[in-house]
mmCIF file of C-alpha atoms in Angstrom:
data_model
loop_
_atom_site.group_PDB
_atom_site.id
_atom_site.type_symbol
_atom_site.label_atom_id
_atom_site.label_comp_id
_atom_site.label_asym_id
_atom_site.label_seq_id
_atom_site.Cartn_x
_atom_site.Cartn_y
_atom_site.Cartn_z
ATOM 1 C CA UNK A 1 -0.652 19.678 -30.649
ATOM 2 C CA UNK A 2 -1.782 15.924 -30.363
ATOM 3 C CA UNK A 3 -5.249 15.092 -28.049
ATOM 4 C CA UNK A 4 -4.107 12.068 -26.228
ATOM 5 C CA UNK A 5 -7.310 10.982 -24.904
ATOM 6 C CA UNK A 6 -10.989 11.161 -26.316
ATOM 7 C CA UNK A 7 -12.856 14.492 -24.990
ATOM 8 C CA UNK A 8 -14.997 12.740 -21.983
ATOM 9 C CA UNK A 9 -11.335 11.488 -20.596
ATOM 10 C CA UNK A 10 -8.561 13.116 -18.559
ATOM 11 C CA UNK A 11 -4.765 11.668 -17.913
ATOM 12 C CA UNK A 12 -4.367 10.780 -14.302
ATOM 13 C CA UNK A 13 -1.155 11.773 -12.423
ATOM 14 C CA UNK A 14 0.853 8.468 -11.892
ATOM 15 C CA UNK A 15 1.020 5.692 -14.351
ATOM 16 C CA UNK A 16 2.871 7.978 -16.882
ATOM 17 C CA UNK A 17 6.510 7.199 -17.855
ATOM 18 C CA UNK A 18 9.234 7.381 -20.582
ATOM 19 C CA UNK A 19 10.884 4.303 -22.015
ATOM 20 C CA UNK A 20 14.682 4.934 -21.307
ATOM 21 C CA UNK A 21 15.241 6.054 -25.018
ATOM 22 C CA UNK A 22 12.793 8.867 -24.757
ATOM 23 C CA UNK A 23 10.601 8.019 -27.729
ATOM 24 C CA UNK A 24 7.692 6.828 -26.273
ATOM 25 C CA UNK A 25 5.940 7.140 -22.900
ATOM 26 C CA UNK A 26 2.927 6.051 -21.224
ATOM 27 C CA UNK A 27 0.164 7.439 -19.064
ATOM 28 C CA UNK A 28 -3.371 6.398 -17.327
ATOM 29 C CA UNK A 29 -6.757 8.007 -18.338
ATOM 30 C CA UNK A 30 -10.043 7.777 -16.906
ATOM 31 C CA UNK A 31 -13.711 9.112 -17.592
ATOM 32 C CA UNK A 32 -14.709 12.954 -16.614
ATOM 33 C CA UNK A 33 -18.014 12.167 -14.942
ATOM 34 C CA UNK A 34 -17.746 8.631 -14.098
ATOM 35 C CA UNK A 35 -19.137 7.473 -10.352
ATOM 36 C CA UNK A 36 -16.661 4.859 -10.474
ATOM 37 C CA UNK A 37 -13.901 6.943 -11.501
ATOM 38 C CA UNK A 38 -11.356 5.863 -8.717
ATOM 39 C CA UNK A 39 -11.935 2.160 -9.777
ATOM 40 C CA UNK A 40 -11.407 2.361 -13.185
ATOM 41 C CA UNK A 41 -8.894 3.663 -15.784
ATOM 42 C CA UNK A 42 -6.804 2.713 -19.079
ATOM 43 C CA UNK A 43 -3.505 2.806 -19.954
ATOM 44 C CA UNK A 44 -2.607 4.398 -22.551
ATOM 45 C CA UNK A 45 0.896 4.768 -25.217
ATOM 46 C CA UNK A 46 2.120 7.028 -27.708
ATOM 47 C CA UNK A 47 5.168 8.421 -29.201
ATOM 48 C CA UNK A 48 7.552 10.968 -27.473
ATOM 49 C CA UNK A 49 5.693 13.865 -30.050
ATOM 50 C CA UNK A 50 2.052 12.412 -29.133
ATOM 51 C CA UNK A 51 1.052 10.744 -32.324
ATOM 52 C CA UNK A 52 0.595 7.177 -32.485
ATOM 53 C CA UNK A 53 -1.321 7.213 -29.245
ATOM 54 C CA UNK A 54 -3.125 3.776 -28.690
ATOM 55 C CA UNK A 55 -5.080 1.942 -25.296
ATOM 56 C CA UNK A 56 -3.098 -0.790 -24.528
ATOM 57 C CA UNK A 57 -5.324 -4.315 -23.831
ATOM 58 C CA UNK A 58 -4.380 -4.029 -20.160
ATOM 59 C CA UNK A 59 -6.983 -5.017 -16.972
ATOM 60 C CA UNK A 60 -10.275 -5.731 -17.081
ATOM 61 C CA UNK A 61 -12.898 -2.853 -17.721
ATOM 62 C CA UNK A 62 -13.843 -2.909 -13.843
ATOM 63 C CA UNK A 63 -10.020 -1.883 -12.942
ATOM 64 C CA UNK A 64 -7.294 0.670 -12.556
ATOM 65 C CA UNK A 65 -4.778 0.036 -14.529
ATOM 66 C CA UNK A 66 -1.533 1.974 -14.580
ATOM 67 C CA UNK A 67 2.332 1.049 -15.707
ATOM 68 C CA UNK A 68 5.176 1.277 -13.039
ATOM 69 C CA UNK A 69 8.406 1.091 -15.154
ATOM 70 C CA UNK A 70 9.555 0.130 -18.491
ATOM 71 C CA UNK A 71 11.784 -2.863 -19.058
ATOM 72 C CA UNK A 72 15.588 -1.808 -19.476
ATOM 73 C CA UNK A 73 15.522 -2.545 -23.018
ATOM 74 C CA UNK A 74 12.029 -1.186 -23.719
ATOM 75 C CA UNK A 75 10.150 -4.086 -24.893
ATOM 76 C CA UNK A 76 8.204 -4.827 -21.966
ATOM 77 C CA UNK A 77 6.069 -2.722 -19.264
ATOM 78 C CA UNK A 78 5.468 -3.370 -15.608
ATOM 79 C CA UNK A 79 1.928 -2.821 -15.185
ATOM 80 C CA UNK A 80 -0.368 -3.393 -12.192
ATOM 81 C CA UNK A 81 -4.293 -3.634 -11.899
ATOM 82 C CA UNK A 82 -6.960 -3.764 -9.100
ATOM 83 C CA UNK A 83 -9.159 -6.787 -11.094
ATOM 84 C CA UNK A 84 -9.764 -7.963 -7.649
ATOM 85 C CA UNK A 85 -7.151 -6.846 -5.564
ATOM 86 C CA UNK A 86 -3.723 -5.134 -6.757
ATOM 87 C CA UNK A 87 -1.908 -7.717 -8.962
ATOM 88 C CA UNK A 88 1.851 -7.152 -10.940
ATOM 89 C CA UNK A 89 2.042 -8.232 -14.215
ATOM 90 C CA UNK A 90 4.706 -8.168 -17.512
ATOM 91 C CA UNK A 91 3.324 -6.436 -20.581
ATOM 92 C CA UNK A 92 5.012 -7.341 -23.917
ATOM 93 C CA UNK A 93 4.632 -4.153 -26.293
ATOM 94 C CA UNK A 94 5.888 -6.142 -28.985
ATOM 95 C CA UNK A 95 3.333 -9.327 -29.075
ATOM 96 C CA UNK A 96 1.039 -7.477 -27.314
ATOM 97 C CA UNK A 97 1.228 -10.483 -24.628
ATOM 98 C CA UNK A 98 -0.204 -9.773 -20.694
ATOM 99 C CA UNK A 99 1.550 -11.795 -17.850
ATOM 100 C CA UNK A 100 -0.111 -11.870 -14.591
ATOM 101 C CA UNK A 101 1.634 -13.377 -11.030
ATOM 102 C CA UNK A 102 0.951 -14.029 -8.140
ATOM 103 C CA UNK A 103 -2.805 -15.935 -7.023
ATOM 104 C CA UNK A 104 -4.473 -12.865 -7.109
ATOM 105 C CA UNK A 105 -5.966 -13.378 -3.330
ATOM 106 C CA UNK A 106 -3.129 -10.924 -1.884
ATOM 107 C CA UNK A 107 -1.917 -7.396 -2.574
ATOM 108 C CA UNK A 108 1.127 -7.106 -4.527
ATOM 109 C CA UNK A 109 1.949 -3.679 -6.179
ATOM 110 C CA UNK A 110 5.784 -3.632 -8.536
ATOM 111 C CA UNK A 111 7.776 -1.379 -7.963
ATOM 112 C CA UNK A 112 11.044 -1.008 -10.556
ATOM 113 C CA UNK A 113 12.796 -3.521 -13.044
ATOM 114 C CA UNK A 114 15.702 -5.773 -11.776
ATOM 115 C CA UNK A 115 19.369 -4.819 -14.212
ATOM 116 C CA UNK A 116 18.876 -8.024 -15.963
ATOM 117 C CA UNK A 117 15.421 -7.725 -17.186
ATOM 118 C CA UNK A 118 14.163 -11.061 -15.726
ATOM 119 C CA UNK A 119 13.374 -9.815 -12.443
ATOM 120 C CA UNK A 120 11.420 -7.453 -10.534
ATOM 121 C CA UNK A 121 10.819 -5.796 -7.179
ATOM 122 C CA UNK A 122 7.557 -5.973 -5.828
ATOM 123 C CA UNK A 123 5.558 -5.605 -2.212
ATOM 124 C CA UNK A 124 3.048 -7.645 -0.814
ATOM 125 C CA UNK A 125 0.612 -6.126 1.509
ATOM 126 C CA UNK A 126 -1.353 -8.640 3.614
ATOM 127 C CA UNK A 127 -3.273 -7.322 6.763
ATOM 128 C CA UNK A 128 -0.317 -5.246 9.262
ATOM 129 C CA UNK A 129 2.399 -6.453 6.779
ATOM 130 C CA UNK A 130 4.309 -5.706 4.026
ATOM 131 C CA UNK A 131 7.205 -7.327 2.059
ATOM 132 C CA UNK A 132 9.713 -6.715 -0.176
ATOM 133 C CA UNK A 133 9.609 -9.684 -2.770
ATOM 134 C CA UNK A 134 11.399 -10.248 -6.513
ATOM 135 C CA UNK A 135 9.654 -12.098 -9.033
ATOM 136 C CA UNK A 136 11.760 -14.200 -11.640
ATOM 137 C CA UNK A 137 9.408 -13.570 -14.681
ATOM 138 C CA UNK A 138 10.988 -17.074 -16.473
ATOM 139 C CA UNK A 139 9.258 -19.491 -13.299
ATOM 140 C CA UNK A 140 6.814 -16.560 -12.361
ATOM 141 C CA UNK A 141 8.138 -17.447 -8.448
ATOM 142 C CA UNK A 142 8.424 -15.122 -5.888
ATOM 143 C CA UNK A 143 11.220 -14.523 -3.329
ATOM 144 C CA UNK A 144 10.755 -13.089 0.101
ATOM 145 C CA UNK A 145 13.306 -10.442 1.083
ATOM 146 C CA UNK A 146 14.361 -10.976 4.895
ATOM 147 C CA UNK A 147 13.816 -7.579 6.197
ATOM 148 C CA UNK A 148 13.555 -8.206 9.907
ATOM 149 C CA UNK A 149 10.024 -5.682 9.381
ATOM 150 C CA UNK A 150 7.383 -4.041 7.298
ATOM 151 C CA UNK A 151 8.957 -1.843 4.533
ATOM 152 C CA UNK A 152 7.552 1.045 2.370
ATOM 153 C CA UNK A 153 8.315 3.003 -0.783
ATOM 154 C CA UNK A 154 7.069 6.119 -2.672
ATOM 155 C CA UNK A 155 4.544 5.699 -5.135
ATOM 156 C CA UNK A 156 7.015 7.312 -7.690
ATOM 157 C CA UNK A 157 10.059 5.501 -6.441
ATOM 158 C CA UNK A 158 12.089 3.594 -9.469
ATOM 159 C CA UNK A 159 15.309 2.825 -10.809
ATOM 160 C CA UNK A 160 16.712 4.659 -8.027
ATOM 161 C CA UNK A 161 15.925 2.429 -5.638
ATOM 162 C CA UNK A 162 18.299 0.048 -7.388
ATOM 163 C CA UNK A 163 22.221 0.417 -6.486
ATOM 164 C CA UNK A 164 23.542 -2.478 -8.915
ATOM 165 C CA UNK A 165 22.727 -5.862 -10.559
ATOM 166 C CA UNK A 166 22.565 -7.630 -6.781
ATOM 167 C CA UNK A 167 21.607 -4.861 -4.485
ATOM 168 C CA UNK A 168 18.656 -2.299 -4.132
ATOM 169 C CA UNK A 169 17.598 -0.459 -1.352
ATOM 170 C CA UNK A 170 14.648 -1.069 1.134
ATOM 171 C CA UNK A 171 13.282 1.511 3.728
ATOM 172 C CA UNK A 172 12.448 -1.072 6.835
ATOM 173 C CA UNK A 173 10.964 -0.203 10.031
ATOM 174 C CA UNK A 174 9.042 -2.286 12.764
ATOM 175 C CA UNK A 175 6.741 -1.207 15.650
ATOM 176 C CA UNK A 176 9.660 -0.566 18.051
ATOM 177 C CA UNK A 177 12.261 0.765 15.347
ATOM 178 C CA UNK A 178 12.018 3.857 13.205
ATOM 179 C CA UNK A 179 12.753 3.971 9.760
ATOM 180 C CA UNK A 180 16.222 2.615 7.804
ATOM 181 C CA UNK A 181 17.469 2.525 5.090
ATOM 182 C CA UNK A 182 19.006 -0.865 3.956
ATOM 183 C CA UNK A 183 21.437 -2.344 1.379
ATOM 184 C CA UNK A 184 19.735 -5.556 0.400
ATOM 185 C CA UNK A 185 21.841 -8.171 -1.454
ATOM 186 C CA UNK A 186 19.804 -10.061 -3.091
ATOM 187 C CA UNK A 187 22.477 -13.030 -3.747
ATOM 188 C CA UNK A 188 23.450 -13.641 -0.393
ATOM 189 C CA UNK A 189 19.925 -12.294 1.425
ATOM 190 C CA UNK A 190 22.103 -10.086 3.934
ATOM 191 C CA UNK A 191 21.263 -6.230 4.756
ATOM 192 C CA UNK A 192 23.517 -3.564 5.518
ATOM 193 C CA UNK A 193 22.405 -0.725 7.275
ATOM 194 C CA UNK A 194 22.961 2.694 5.433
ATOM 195 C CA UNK A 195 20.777 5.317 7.133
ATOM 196 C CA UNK A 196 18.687 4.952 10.888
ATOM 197 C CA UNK A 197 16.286 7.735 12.215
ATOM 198 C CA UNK A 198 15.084 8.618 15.522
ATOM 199 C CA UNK A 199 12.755 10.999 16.404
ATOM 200 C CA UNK A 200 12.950 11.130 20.071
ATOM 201 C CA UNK A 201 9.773 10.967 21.026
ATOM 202 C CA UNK A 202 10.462 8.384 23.176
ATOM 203 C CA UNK A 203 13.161 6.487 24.545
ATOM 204 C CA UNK A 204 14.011 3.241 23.097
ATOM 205 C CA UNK A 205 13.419 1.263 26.000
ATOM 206 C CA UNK A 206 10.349 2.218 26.465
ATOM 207 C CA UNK A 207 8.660 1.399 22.999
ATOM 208 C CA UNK A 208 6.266 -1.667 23.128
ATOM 209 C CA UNK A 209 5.455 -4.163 20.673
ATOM 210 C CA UNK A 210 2.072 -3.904 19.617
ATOM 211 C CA UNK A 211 -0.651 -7.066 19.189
ATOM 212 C CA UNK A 212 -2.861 -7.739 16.663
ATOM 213 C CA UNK A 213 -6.417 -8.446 17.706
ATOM 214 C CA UNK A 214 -9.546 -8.971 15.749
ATOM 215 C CA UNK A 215 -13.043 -7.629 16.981
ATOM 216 C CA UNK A 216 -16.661 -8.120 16.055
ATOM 217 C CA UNK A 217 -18.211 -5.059 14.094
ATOM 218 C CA UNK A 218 -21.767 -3.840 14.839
ATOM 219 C CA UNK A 219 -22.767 -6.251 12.048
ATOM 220 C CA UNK A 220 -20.750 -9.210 12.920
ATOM 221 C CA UNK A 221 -17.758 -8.742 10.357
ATOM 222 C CA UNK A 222 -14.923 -9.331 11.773
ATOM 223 C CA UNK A 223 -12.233 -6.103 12.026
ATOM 224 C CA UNK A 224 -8.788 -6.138 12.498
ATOM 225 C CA UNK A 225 -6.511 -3.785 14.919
ATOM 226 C CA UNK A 226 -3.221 -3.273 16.317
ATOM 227 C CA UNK A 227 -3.535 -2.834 20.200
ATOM 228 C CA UNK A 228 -1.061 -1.213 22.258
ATOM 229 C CA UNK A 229 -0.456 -2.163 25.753
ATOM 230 C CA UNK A 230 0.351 0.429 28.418
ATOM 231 C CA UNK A 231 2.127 -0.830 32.000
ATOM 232 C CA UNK A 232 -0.546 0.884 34.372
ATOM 233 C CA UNK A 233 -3.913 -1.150 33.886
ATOM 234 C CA UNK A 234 -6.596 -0.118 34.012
ATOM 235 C CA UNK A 235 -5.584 2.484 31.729
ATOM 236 C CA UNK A 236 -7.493 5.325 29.590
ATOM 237 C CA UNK A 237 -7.298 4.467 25.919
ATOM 238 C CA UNK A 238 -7.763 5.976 22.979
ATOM 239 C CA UNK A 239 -9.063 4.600 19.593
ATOM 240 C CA UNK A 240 -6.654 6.118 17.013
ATOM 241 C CA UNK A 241 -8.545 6.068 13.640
ATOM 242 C CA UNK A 242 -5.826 6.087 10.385
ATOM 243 C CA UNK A 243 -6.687 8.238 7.792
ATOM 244 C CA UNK A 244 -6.363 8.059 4.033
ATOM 245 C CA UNK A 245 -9.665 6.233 3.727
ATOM 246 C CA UNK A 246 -8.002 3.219 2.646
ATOM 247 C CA UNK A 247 -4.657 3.354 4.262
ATOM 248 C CA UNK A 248 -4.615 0.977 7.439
ATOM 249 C CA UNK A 249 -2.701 0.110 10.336
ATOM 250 C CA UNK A 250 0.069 -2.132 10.127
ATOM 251 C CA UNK A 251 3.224 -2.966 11.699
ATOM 252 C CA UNK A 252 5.810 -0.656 11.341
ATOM 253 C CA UNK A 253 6.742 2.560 13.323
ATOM 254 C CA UNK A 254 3.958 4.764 14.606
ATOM 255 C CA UNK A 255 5.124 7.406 16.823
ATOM 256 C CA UNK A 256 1.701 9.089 18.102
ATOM 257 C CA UNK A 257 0.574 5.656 18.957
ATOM 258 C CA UNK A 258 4.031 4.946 20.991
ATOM 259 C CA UNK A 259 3.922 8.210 22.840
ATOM 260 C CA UNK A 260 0.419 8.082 23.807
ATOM 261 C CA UNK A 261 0.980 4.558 25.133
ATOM 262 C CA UNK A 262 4.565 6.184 27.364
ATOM 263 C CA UNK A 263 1.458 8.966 28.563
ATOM 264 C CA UNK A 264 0.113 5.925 30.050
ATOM 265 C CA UNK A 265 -2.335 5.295 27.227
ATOM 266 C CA UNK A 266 -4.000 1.986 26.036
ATOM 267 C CA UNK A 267 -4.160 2.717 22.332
ATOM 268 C CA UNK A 268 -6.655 0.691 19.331
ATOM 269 C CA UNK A 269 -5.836 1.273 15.220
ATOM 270 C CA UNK A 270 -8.780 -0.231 13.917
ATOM 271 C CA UNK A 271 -8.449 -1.176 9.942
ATOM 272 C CA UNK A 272 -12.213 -0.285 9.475
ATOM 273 C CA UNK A 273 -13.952 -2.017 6.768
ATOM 274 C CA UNK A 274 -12.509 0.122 3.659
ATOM 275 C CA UNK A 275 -8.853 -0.289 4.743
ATOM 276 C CA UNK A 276 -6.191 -1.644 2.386
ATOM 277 C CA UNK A 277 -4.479 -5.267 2.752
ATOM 278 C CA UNK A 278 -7.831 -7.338 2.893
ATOM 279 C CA UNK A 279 -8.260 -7.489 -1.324
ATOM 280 C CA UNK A 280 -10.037 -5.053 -3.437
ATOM 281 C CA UNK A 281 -13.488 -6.876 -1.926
ATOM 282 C CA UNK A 282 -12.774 -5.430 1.633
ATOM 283 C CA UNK A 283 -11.907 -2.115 -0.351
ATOM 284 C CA UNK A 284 -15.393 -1.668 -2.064
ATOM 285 C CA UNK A 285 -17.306 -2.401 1.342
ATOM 286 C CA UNK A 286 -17.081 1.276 1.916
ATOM 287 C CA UNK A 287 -18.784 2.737 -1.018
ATOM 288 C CA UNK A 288 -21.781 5.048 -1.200
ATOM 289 C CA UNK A 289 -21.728 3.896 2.598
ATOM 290 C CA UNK A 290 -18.770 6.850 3.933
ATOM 291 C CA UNK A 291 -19.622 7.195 7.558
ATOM 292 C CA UNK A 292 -21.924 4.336 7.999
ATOM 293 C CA UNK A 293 -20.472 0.685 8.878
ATOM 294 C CA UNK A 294 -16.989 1.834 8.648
ATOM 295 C CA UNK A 295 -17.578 4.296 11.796
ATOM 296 C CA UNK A 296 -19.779 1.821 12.988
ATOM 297 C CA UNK A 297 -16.305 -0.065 13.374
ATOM 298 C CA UNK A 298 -14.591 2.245 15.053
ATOM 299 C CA UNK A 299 -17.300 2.403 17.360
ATOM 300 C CA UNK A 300 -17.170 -1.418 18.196
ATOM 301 C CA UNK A 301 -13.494 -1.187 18.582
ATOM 302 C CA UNK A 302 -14.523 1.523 21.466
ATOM 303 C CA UNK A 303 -16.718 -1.025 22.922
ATOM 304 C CA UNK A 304 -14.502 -4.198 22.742
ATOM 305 C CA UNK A 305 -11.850 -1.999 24.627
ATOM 306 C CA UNK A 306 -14.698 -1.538 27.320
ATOM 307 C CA UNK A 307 -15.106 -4.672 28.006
ATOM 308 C CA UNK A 308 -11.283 -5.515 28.667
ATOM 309 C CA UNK A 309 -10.000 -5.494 32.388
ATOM 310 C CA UNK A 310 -6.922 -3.894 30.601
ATOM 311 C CA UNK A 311 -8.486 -0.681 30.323
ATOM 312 C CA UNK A 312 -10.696 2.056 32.646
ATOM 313 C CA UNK A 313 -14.096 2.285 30.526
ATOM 314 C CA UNK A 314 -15.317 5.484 31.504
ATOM 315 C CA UNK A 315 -12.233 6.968 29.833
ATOM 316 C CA UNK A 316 -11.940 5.769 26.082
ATOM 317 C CA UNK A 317 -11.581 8.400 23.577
ATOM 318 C CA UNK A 318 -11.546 8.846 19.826
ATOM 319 C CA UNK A 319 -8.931 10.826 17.633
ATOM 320 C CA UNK A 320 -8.309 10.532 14.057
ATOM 321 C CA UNK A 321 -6.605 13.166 11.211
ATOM 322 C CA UNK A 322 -7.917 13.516 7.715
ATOM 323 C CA UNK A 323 -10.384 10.761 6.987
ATOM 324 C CA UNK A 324 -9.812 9.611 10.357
ATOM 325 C CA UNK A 325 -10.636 13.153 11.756
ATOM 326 C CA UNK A 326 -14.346 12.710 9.552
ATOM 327 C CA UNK A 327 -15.186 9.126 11.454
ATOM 328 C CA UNK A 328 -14.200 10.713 14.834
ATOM 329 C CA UNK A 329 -16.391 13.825 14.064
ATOM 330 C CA UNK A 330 -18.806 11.107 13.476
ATOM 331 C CA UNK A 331 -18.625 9.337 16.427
ATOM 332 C CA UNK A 332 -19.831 12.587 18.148
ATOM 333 C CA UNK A 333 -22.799 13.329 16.101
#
């Protein structure tokens, strides 16, 4: 056998593919031990047999670093990094060249190569939104897919989100609509609609458009949230807390929050300091400090709901799953 990484690393579980001819592939490593494990990591490649394993000059040293997909003809990689918040970029295996795009100042994660080789998919996660965009990697511009709505892939998702040289899919939903799939040209800009869910738990006509509100925390940062209106006011409401640690609210489909609000619920989805879509900054706000300020948010979104006529303050409650669950638990102790 062939060690891939020095003894005080380990191979992390996404970042590792294999070029379309199968003789080489690529994977992520980080340091056993390390505090700041989740924050940094190398990419690595070798040869299909595991010799010839190298670290390829890829990020900074502060920063994740991991590969997406590999060029259609294998020269190139489509790499990402968290320098300061989650940037795309163009590796070039052959001249050992880095491309970064974008400013830097917003989230933008690839996703798979374009047929030609000149473009790529990407999204861009800023605040409650997120868009599809392609980069042409000759003018390093970015185009805006019109998807009516906040879309959403899985972190392994690839080439098979691609149907041909001018179309690729793109799962879209919004506040009021549940998740689609869509046929997105991308020489005309049109959609076609190839899939639509429901699940029922409420009836179309009912479902509300939510608003996006900011709040001052304890310590005067400001804190973003999505607030659902019910039609009785004053209302009981309930400050739903995402999980994930850095997930976040944003604006796409969110069933619990839409029946709660048909219950005759005001709802609140605080993005708590630590939340994705405010830069890597934001991010790091929450370390060594789990529990502290960003509960501490929560707990001023309780209070700003208080103080609206909208909503009955002796009835405001807390509910969260998963990390969530741990900052409501929190909020009681």
């Amino acid at each position: 056998h062939h060690q891939l990484t020095p003894d005080d690393q380990f191979v992390m579980a996404r970042g590792n593919r294999y070029s379309s001819d199968g003789e080489w592939f690529t994977y992520a490593a980080a340091t056993k031990g390390d505090g700041s494990l989740l924050e940094r990591s190398r990419v690595y490649i070798a040869r299909a047999d595991g010799t010839d394993a190298r670290t390829l000059a890829i990020g900074s040293e502060e920063s994740r670093t991991f590969v997406k997909d590999w060029h259609p003809a294998d020269r190139q990689l489509l790499v990402y990094d968290t320098a300061t918040t989650t940037r795309c970029g163009v590796y070039d295996i052959q001249t050992e060249t880095l491309t970064w795009f974008g400013t830097g100042d917003i989230q933008e994660k690839p996703v798979v190569w374009l047929p030609d080789g000149e473009r790529f998919l990407a999204i861009r996660k800023a605040h409650i939104t997120t868009t599809p965009i392609v980069y042409d990697c000759q003018t390093g511009q970015a185009h805006e897919l019109a998807v009516g709505g906040s879309c959403s892939y899985a972190p392994t998702a690839t080439d098979e989100l691609v149907i041909d040289a001018h179309h690729v899919l793109i799962p879209r939903s919004t506040p009021t609509i549940p998740t689609e799939v869509l046929s997105y040209d991308l020489q005309t800009d049109t959609t076609t609609t190839l899939l639509r869910t429901s699940d029922g738990a409420v009836e179309p006509s009912r479902l509300v458009d939510p608003e996006y509100i900011t709040y001052e925390s304890t310590d005067g940062r400001s804190i973003g949230a999505l607030l659902y209106r019910t039609s009785k006011q004053p209302s009981p409401a309930i400050v739903l807390v995402h999980g994930g640690r850095h997930g976040r609210a944003s604006e796409d489909y969110h069933w619990p929050s839409q029946l709660l609000v048909d219950r005759g619920f005001t709802v609140l989805r605080p993005n708590y300091r630590g939340s994705s879509g405010r830069g890597r900054a934001f991010k790091q706000l929450q370390y060594g400090d789990l529990g502290g300020h960003d509960a501490m948010d929560v707990a001023a979104g309780g209070q700003w709901l208080r103080r609206q006529d909208l909503v009955d303050g002796d009835r405001i409650a807390v509910y969260g799953a998963s990390y969530g669950g741990y900052l409501t638990y929190v909020q009681m102790v």
